[in-house]
Coordinates of C-alpha atoms in Angstrom, one line a residue:
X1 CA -49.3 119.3 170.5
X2 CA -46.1 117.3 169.8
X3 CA -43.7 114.7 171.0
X4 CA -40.4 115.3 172.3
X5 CA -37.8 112.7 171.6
X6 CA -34.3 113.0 173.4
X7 CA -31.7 111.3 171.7
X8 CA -28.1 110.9 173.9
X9 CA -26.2 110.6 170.9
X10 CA -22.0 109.6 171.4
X11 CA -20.8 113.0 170.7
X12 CA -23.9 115.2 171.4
X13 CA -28.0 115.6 173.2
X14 CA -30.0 116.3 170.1
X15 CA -34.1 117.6 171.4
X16 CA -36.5 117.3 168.6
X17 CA -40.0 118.3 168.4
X18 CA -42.5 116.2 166.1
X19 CA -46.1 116.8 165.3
X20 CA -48.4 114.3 165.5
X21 CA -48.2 113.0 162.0
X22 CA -44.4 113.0 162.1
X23 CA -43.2 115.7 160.8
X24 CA -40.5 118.1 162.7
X25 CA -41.5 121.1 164.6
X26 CA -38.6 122.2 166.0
X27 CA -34.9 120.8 166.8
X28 CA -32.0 121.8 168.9
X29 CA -28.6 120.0 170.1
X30 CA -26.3 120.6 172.7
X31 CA -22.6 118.9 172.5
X32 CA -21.4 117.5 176.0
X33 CA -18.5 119.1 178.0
X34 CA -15.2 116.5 179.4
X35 CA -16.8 113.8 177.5
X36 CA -13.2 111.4 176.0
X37 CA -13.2 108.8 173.2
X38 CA -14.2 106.2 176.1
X39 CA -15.8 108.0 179.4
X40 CA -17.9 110.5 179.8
X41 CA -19.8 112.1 182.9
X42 CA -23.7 111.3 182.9
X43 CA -24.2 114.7 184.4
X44 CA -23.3 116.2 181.8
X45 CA -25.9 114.1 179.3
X46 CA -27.9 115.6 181.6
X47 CA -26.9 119.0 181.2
X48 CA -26.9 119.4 177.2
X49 CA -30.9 118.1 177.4
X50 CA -31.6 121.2 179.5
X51 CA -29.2 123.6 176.8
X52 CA -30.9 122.2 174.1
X53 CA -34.0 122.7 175.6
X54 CA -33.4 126.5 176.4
X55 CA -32.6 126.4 172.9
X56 CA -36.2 125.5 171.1
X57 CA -39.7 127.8 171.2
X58 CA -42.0 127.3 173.7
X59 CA -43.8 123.9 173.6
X60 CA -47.2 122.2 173.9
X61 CA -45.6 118.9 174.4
X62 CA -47.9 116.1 175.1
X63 CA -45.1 112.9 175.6
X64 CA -41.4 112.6 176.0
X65 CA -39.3 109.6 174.4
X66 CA -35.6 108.4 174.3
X67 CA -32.8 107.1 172.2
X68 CA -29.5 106.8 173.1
X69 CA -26.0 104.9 172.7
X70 CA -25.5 101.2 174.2
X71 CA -23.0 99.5 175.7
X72 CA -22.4 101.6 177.8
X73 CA -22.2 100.8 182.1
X74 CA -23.6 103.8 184.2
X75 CA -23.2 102.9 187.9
X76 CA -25.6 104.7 189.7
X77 CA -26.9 105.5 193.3
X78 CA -30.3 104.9 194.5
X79 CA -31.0 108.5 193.9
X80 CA -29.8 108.8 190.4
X81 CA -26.1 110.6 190.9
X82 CA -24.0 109.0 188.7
X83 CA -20.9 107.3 190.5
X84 CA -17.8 108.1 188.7
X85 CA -17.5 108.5 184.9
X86 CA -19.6 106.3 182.6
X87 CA -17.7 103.8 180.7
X88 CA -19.2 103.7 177.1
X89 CA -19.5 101.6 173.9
X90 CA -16.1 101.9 173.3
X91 CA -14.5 101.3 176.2
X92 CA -12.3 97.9 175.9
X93 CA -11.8 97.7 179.6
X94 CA -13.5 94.9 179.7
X95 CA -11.4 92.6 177.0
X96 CA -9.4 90.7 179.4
X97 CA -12.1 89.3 181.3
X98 CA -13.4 87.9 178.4
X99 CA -10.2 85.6 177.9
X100 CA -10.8 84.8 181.7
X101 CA -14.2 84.2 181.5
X102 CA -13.7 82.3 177.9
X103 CA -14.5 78.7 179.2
X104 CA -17.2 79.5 181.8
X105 CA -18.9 81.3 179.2
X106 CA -18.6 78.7 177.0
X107 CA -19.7 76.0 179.8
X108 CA -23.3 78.1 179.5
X109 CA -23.6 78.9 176.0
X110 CA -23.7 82.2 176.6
X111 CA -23.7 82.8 172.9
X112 CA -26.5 80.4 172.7
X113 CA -28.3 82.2 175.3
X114 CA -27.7 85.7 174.2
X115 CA -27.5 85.2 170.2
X116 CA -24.5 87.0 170.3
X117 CA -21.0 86.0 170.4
X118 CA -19.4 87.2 173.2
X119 CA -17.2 90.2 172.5
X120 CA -15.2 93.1 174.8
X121 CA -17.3 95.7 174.8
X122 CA -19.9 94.4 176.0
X123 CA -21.8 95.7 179.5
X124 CA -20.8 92.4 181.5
X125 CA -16.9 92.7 181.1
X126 CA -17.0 96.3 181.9
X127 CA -19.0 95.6 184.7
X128 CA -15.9 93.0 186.0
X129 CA -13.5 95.5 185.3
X130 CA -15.7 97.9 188.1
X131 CA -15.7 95.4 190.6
X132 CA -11.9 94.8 190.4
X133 CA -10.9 98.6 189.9
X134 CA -13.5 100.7 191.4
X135 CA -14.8 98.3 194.0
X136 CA -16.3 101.6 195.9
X137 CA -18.4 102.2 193.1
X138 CA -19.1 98.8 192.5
X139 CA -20.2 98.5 195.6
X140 CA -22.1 101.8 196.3
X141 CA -24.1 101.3 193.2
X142 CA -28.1 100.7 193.4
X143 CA -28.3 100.5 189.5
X144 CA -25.7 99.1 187.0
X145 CA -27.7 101.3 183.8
X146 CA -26.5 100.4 180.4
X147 CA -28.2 103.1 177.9
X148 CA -27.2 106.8 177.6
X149 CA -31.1 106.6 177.3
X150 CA -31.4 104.9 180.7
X151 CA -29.7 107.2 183.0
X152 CA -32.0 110.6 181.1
X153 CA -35.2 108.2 182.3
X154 CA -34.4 107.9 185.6
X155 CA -33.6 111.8 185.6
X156 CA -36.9 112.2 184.4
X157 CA -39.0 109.5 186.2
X158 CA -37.0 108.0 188.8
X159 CA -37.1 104.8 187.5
X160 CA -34.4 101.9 186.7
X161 CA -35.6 101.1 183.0
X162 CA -33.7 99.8 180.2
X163 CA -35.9 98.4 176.8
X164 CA -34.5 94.8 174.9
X165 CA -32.6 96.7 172.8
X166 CA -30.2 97.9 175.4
X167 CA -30.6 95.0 177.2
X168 CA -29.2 92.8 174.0
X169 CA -25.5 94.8 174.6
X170 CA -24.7 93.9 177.8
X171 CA -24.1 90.2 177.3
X172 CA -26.5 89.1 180.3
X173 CA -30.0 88.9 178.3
X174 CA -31.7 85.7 177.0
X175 CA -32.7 87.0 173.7
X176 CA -35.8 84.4 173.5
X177 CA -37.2 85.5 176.9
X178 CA -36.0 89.4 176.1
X179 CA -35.3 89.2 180.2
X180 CA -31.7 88.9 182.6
X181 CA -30.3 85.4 182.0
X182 CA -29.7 83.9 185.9
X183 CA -27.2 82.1 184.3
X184 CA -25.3 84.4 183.4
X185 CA -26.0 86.8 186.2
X186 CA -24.7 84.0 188.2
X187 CA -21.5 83.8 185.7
X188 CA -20.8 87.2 186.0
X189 CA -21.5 87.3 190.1
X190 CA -24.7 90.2 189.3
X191 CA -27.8 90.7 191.2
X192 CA -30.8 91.2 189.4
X193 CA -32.3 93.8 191.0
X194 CA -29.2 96.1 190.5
X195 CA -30.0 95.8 186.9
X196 CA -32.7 98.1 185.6
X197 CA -36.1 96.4 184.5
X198 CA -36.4 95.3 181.0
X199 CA -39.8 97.0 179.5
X200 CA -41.1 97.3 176.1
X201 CA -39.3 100.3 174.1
X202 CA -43.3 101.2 174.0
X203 CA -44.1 101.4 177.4
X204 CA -45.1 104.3 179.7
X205 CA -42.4 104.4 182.1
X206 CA -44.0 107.0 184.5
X207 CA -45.3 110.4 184.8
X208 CA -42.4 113.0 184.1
X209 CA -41.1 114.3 187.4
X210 CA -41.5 118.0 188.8
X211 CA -38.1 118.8 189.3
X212 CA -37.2 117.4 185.6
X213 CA -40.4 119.4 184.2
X214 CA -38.8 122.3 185.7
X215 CA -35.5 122.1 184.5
X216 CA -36.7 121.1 180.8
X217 CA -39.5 123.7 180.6
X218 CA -42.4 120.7 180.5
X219 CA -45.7 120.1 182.1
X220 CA -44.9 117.8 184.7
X221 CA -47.2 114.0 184.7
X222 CA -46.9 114.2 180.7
X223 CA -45.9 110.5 180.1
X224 CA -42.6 109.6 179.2
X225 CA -42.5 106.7 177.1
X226 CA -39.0 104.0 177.2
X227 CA -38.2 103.9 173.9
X228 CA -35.0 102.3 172.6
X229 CA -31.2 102.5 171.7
X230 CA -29.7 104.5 169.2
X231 CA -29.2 101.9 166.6
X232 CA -32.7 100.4 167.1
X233 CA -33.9 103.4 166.9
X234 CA -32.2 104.6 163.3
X235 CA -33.5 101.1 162.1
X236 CA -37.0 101.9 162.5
X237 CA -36.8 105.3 161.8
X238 CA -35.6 104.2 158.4
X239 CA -38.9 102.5 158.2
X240 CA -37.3 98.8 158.3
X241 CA -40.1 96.9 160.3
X242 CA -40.7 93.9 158.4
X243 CA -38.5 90.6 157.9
X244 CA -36.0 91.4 154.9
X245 CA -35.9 94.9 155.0
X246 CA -32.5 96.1 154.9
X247 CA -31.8 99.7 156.8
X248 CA -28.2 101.4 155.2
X249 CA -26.9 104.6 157.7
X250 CA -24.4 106.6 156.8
X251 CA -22.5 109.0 159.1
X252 CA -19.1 109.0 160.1
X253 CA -19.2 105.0 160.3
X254 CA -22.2 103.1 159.1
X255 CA -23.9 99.9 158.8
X256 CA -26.4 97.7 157.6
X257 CA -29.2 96.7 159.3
X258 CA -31.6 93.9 158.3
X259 CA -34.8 92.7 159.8
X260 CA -35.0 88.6 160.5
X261 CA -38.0 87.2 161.8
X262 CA -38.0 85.2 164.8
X263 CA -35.5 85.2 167.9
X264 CA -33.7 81.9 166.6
X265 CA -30.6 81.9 169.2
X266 CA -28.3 80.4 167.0
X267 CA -25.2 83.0 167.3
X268 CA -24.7 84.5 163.4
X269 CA -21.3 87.2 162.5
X270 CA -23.3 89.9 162.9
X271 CA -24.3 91.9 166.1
X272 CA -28.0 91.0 166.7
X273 CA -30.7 93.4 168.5
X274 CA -34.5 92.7 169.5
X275 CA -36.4 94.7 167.2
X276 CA -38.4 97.3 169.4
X277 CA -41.9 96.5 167.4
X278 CA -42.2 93.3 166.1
X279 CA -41.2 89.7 167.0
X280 CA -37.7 89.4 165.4
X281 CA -34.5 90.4 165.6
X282 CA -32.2 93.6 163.6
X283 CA -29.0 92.0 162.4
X284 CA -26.3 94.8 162.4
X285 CA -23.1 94.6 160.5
X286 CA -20.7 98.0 161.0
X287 CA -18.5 99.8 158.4
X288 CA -16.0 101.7 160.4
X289 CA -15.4 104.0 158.0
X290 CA -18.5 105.8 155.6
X291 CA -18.7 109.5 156.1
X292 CA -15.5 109.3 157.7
X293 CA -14.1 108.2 154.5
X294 CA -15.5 110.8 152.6
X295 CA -14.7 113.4 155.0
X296 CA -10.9 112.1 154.7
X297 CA -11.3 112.4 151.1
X298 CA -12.5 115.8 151.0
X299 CA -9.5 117.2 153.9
X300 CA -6.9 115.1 151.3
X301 CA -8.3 116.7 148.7
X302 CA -8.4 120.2 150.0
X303 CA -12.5 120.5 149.2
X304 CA -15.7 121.6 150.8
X305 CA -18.6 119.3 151.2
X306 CA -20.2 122.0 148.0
X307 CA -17.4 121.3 146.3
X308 CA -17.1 117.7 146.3
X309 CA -21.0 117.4 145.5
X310 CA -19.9 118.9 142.5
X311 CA -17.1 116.6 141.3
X312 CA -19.1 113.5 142.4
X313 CA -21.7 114.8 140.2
X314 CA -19.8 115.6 137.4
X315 CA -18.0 112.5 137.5
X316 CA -21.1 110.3 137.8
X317 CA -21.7 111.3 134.0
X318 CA -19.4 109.1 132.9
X319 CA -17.7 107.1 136.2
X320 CA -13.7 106.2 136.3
X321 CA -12.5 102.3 136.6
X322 CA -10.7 103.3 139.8
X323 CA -11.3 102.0 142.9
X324 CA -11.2 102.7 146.9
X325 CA -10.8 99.9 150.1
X326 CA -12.3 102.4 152.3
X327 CA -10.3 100.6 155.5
X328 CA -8.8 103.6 156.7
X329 CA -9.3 102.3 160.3
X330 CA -9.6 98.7 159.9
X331 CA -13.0 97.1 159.5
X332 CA -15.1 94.9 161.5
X333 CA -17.1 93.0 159.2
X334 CA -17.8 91.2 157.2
X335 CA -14.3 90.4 158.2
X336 CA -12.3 91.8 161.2
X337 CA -9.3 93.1 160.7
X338 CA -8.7 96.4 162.7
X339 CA -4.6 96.6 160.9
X340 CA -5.8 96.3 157.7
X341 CA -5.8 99.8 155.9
X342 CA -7.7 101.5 152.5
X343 CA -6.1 102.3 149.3
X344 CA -6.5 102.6 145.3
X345 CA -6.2 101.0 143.0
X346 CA -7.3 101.7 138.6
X347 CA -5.6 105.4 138.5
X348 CA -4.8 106.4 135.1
X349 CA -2.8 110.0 134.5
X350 CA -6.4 110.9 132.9
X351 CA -7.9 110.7 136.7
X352 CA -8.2 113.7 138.7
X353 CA -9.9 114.8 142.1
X354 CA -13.0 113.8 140.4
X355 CA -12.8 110.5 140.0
X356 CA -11.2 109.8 143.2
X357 CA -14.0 111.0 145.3
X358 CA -16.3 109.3 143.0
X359 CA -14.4 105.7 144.1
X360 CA -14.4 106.9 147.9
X361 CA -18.4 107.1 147.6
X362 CA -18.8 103.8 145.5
X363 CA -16.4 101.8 147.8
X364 CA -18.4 102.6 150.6
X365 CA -21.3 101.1 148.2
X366 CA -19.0 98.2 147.8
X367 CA -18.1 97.8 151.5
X368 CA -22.2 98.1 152.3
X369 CA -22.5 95.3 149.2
X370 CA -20.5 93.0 150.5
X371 CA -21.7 92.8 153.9
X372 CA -25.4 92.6 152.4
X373 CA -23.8 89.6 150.6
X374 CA -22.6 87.9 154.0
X375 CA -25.9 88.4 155.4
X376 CA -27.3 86.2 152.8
X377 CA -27.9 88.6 150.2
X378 CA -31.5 90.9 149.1
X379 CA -34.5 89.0 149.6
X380 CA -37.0 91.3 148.4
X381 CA -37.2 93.5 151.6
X382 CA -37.2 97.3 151.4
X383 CA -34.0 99.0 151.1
X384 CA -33.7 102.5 152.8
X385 CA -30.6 105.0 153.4
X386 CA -30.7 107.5 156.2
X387 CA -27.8 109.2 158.2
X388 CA -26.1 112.8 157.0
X389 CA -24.7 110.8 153.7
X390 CA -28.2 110.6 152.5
X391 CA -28.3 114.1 152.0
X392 CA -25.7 114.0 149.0
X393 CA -27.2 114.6 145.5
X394 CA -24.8 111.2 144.1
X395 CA -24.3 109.0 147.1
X396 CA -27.9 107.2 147.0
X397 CA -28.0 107.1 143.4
X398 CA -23.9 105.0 143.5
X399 CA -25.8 102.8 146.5
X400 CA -28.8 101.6 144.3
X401 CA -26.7 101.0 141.5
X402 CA -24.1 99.0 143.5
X403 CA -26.9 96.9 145.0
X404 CA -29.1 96.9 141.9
X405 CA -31.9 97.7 144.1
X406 CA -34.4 100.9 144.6
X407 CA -32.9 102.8 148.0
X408 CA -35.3 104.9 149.4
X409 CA -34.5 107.8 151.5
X410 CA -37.0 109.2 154.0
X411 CA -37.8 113.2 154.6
X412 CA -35.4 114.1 157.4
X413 CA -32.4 111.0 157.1
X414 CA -30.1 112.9 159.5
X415 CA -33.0 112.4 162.0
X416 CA -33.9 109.0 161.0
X417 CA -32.8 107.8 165.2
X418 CA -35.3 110.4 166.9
X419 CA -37.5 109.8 164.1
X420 CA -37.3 106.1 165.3
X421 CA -38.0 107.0 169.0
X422 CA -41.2 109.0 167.4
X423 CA -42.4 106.0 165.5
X424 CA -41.9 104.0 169.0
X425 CA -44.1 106.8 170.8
X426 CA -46.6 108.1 168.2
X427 CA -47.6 103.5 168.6
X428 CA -47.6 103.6 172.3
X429 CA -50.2 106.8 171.9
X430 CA -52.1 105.7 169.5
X431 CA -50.9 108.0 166.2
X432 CA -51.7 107.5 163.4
X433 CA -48.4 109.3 161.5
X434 CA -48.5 110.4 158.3
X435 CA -45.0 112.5 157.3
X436 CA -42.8 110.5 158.4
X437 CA -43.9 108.2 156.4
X438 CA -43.1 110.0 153.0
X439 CA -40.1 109.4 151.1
X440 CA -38.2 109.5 148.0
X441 CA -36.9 106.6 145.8
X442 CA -33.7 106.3 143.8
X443 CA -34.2 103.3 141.6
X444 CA -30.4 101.3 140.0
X445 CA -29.6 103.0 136.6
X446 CA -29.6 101.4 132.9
X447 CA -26.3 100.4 131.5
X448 CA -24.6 100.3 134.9
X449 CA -24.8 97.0 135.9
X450 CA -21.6 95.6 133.9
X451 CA -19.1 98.5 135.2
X452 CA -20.2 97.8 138.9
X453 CA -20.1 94.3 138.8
X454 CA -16.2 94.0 137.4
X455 CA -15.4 97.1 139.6
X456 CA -16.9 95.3 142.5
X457 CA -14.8 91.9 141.6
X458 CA -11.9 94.2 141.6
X459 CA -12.4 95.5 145.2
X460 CA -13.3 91.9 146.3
X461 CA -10.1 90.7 145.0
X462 CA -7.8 93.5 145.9
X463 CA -9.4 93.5 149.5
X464 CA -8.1 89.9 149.2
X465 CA -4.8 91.1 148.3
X466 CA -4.3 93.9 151.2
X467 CA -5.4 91.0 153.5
X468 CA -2.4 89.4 152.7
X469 CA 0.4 92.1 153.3
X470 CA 2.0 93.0 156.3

């Protein structure tokens, strides 16, 4: 018997299969077709979970559960056909009703009410921007979804569900009551029951339909369980459920994640999202670029991902003073500055290739320090990596000796966001799981600590500098 877990990932539908005790049985993905950097069709969400479907053995599936990206606004009709594209995360369609709406927002404390700032992207101000240039779909629209994850459940239920963590994005929840705020449904001129009911990422949100069944090769009335958004999801899958554990992903972008206790509204710099299991929040602060930095590093320098494992190895022997402002898109905390753009700085004529892949890894590690910092520093929490920079034989090792803390990695890191939405399930059913609870530790290195801390003063300073040129 296993669990399936759907994750409706940005770029692609990844299907995994887990056992009961967490490990994987099988895995399949399925990229989307028209999908742009800002809209995509829902349909087609739609369509990759059947392709990847086709694509995995036969299965004895007992449950289904979801993850998915947030953000997003999926108008919908009352019989779940998508009306027009969805606008997603990234969409900033919405930024110039938040200057509009500045001082009515303010009026409310919306920030107080949501315990986050409000900021462009978010669900409500793409939800203004429908009204005023798609009023037919604004108007034709039973449900306003805003989870990748959402629209999949109503394919396979027929139910308008969203979970808290989804809910968080939109800029209309009251993070204490983890339900719709009237007043800022009011604000923002919403009725409640066009927005989909907020349940528990671990609640049974119906038996799965007969047509879906069909299409997805599943025993229809299996029950198919809410759970959560994509970066709630990687959190927990990382095994951060406890106040002061700090969650590190790395894939193209990253962030840090880090588990607070409580639901204390008081707005803080960093994104904030209900955490799915427990009675506190997951403070989020994104990198723009991590993987995407050492991808750029590798196309520069002409080198496979082999290849560059090799050089980082070799030059982890005996590590370079050079150092890398990995800002080649800006960042967005602990500081935002979307102009601001990377460099190096410490090359002698003895560097080569080898040394400057080395400082793209570590200043990621410094980036991921320094927003660890802003959070309030390590408090004796657990510190865990996951996301497809996990995998490298150095990276970990530069990360604990940058933070001077033990980083451990879990079994499958790439999967760490459907290993979440398993974790999520496997506690709604009753599992007690066992693999996905193994991992391996990478403890900080003796005779490190004085090289990191001056190069990490240097990279403080010179990010300073950059800061100040135009």
């Amino acid at each position: 018997m296993t669990i399936l877990v759907l994750d409706c990932g940005s770029s692609a539908l990844k299907a995994t299969a887990f056992a009961p005790d967490g490990s994987i049985a099988a895995t399949a993905q399925a990229e989307y077709a028209g999908a742009t950097e800002h809209r995509a069709s829902p349909e087609s969400w739609w369509q990759a979970a059947v392709a990847a479907m086709h694509d995995l053995p036969p299965l004895n599936c007992h449950a289904v559960a979801l993850s998915g990206t947030m953000e997003n606004l999926i108008p919908i009709a009352a019989d779940g056909a998508p009306l027009g594209e969805a606008l997603l995360y990234t969409d900033p369609c919405g930024a110039p009703y938040l200057d509009r709406m500045r001082a009515g927002l303010e009026g409310i404390d919306a920030a107080g009410i949501t315990g986050n700032a409000p900021e462009p992207l978010m669900t409500a101000f793409k939800l203004a921007w429908l009204r005023d240039n798609a009023p037919k779909h604004f108007e034709a629209a039973r449900w306003f979804l805003p989870g990748s994850k959402d629209f999949l459940l109503h394919g396979l239920t027929g139910r308008a569900v969203t979970d808290a963590s989804c809910a968080a994005t939109t800029g209309l929840m009251d993070v204490r009551s983890r339900q719709w705020s009237e007043p800022l449904l009011d604000l923002f001129g919403v009725a409640r029951d066009r927005l989909p009911a907020i349940l528990p990422a671990t609640a049974i949100v119906g038996p799965l339909a007969h047509a879906a069944a069909a299409a997805l090769d599943l025993q229809p009335g299996i029950p198919v369980i809410n759970g959560c958004g994509d970066g709630a999801a990687t959190t927990i899958g990382s095994g951060a459920e406890q106040a002061d554990d700090v969650s590190l992903y790395l894939g193209t972008s990253g962030w840090v994640a880090r588990v607070a206790a409580g639901s204390d509204p008081a707005p803080r710099p960093f994104y904030r999202l209900p955490h799915p299991l427990i009675d506190g929040v997951i403070e989020i602060a994104p990198i723009i670029s991590a993987g995407a930095a050492a991808q750029w590093a590798r196309d520069a320098l002409g080198i496979d991902l082999p290849a560059a494992e090799r050089l980082a190895a070799a030059a982890d022997a005996q590590p370079a003073d050079v150092v890398f402002l990995p800002y080649l898109s800006g960042e967005r905390s602990p500081f935002v500055d979307l102009d601001l753009r990377g460099g190096f700085t410490g090359i002698s004529a003895a560097d080569g290739a080898g040394s400057l892949y080395y400082a793209v890894l570590e200043g990621v590690a410094f980036a991921i320090a320094a927003n660890l910092d802003a959070m309030g520093g390590q408090r004796g929490g657990r510190v865990s990596l996951v996301g497809g920079g996990a995998r490298s034989a150095t990276w970990p090792a530069v990360i604990a000796d940058v933070l001077d803390a033990e980083v451990t990695i879990p079994a499958a890191p790439a999967s760490a966001t459907s290993l979440g939405a398993f974790r999520i399930a496997a506690k709604a059913l009753g599992y007690a799981e066992t693999a996905s609870l193994r991992v391996r530790s990478v403890a900080p290195r003796a005779g490190r600590g004085e090289r990191v801390a001056r190069l990490r003063r240097r990279f403080e300073a010179a990010t300073q500098f950059l800061r100040t040129l135009d």
